[in-house]
Tab-separated table of C-alpha atoms in Angstrom:
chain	number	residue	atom	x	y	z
W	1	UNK	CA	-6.302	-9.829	-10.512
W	2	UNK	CA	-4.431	-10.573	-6.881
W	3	UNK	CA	-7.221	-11.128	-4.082
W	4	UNK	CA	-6.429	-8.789	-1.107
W	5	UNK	CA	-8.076	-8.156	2.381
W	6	UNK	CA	-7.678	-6.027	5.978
W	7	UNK	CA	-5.837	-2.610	4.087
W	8	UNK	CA	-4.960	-0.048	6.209
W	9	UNK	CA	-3.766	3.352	6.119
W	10	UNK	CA	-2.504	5.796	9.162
W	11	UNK	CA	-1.445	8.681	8.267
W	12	UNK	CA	0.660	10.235	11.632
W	13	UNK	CA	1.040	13.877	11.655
W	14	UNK	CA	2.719	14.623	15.033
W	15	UNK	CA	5.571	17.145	15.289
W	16	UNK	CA	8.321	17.199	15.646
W	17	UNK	CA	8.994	14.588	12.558
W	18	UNK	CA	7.495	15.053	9.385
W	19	UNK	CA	4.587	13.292	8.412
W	20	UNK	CA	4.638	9.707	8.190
W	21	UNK	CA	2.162	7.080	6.324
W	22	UNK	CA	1.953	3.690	6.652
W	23	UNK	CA	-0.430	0.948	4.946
W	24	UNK	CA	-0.991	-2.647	5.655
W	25	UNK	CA	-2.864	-5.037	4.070
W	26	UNK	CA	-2.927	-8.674	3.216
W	27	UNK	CA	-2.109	-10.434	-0.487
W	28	UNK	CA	-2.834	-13.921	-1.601
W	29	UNK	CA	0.017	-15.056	-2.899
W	30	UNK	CA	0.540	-18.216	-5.406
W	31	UNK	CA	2.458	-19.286	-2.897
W	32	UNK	CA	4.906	-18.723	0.218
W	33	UNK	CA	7.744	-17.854	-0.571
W	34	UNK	CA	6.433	-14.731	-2.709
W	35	UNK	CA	6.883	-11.316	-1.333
W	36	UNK	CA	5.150	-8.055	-1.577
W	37	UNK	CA	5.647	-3.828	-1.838
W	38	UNK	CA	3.850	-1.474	-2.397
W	39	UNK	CA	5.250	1.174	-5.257
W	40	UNK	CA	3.897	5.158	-5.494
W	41	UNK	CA	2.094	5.479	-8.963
W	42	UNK	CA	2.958	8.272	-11.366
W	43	UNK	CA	-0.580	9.663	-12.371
W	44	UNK	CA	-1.809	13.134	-13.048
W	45	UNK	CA	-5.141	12.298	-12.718
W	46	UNK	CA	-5.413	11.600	-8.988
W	47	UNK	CA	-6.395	14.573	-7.092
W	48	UNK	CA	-4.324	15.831	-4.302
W	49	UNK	CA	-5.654	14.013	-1.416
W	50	UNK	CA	-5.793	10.726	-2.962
W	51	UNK	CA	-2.015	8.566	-3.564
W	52	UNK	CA	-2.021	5.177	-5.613
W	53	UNK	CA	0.336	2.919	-5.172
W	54	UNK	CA	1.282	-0.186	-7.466
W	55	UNK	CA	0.838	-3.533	-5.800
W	56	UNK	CA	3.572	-5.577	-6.906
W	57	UNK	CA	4.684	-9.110	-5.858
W	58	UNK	CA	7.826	-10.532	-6.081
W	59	UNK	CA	8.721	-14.291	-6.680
W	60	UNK	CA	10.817	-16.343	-4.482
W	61	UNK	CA	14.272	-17.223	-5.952
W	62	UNK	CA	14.356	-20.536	-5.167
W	63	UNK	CA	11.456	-23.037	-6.763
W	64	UNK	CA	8.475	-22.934	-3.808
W	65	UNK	CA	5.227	-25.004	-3.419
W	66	UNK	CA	2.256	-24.056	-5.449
W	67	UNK	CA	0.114	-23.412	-2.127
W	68	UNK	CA	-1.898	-19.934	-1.990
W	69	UNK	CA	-0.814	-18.027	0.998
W	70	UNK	CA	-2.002	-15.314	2.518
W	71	UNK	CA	1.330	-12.561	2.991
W	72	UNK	CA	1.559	-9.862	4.545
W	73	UNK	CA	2.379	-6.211	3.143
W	74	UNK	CA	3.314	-2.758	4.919
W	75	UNK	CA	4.854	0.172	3.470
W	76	UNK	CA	6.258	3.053	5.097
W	77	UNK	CA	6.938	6.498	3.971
W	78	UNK	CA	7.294	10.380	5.208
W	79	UNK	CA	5.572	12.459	3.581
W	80	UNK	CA	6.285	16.390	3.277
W	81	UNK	CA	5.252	18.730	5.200
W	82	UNK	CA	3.469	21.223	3.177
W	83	UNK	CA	1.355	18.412	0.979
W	84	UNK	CA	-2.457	18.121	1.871
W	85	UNK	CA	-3.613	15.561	4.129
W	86	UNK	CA	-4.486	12.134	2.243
W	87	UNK	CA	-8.179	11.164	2.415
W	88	UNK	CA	-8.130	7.822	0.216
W	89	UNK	CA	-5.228	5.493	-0.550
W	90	UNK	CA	-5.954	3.254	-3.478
W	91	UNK	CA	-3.943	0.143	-4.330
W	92	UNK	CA	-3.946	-0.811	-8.241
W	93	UNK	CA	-2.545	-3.745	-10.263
W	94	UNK	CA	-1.752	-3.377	-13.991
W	95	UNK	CA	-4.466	-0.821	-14.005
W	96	UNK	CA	-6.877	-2.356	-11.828
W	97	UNK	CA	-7.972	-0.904	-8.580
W	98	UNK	CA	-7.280	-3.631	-5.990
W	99	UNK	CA	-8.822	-1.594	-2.995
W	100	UNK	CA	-9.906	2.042	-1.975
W	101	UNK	CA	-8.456	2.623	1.979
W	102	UNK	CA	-10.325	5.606	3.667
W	103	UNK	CA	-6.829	7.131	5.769
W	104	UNK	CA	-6.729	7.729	8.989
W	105	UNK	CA	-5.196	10.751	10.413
W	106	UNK	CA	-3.400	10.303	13.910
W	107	UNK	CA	-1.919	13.752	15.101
């Protein structure tokens, strides 16, 4: 399981655009070249005010030094306008919860 640390979620609900979420967090990374996303899950079992999104990092193309580095991840996305307001994102990998962010709402 991928260590993480210092997630994040805003959720900004100020007219006149729609609403807009963002999450940040850091992932340690085998090493520095490796990216990161973030990828909405497909679940029926989350309730309404809750998203999970799929941690999932992506290797470099190019052969990089074995050195664990911390790397940064943000995602971005609108939401619409009629869904509830989110109360909990929680980041997963293969299953696994990786962290439970309480979201803030900024309107």
């Amino acid at each position: 399981m991928t260590e993480t640390e210092k997630w994040s979620a805003v959720q900004d609900t100020m007219p006149p655009r729609p609403p807009r979420l963002r999450i940040e967090g850091k992932v340690l990374a085998p090493s520095p070249g490796y990216t990161a996303r973030l990828e909405p899950r497909t679940t029926q079992d989350a309730p309404s005010e809750e998203l999970e999104l799929e941690l999932v990092l992506i290797p470099p193309d190019a052969p990089d030094p074995e050195v664990l580095t911390w790397i940064e991840v943000t995602e971005r996305m609108e939401r619409p306008r009629d869904a509830p307001l989110l109360r909990t994102v929680v980041i997963r990998e293969m299953g696994e919860t990786l962290a439970t962010i309480p979201v803030e709402i900024v309107s």
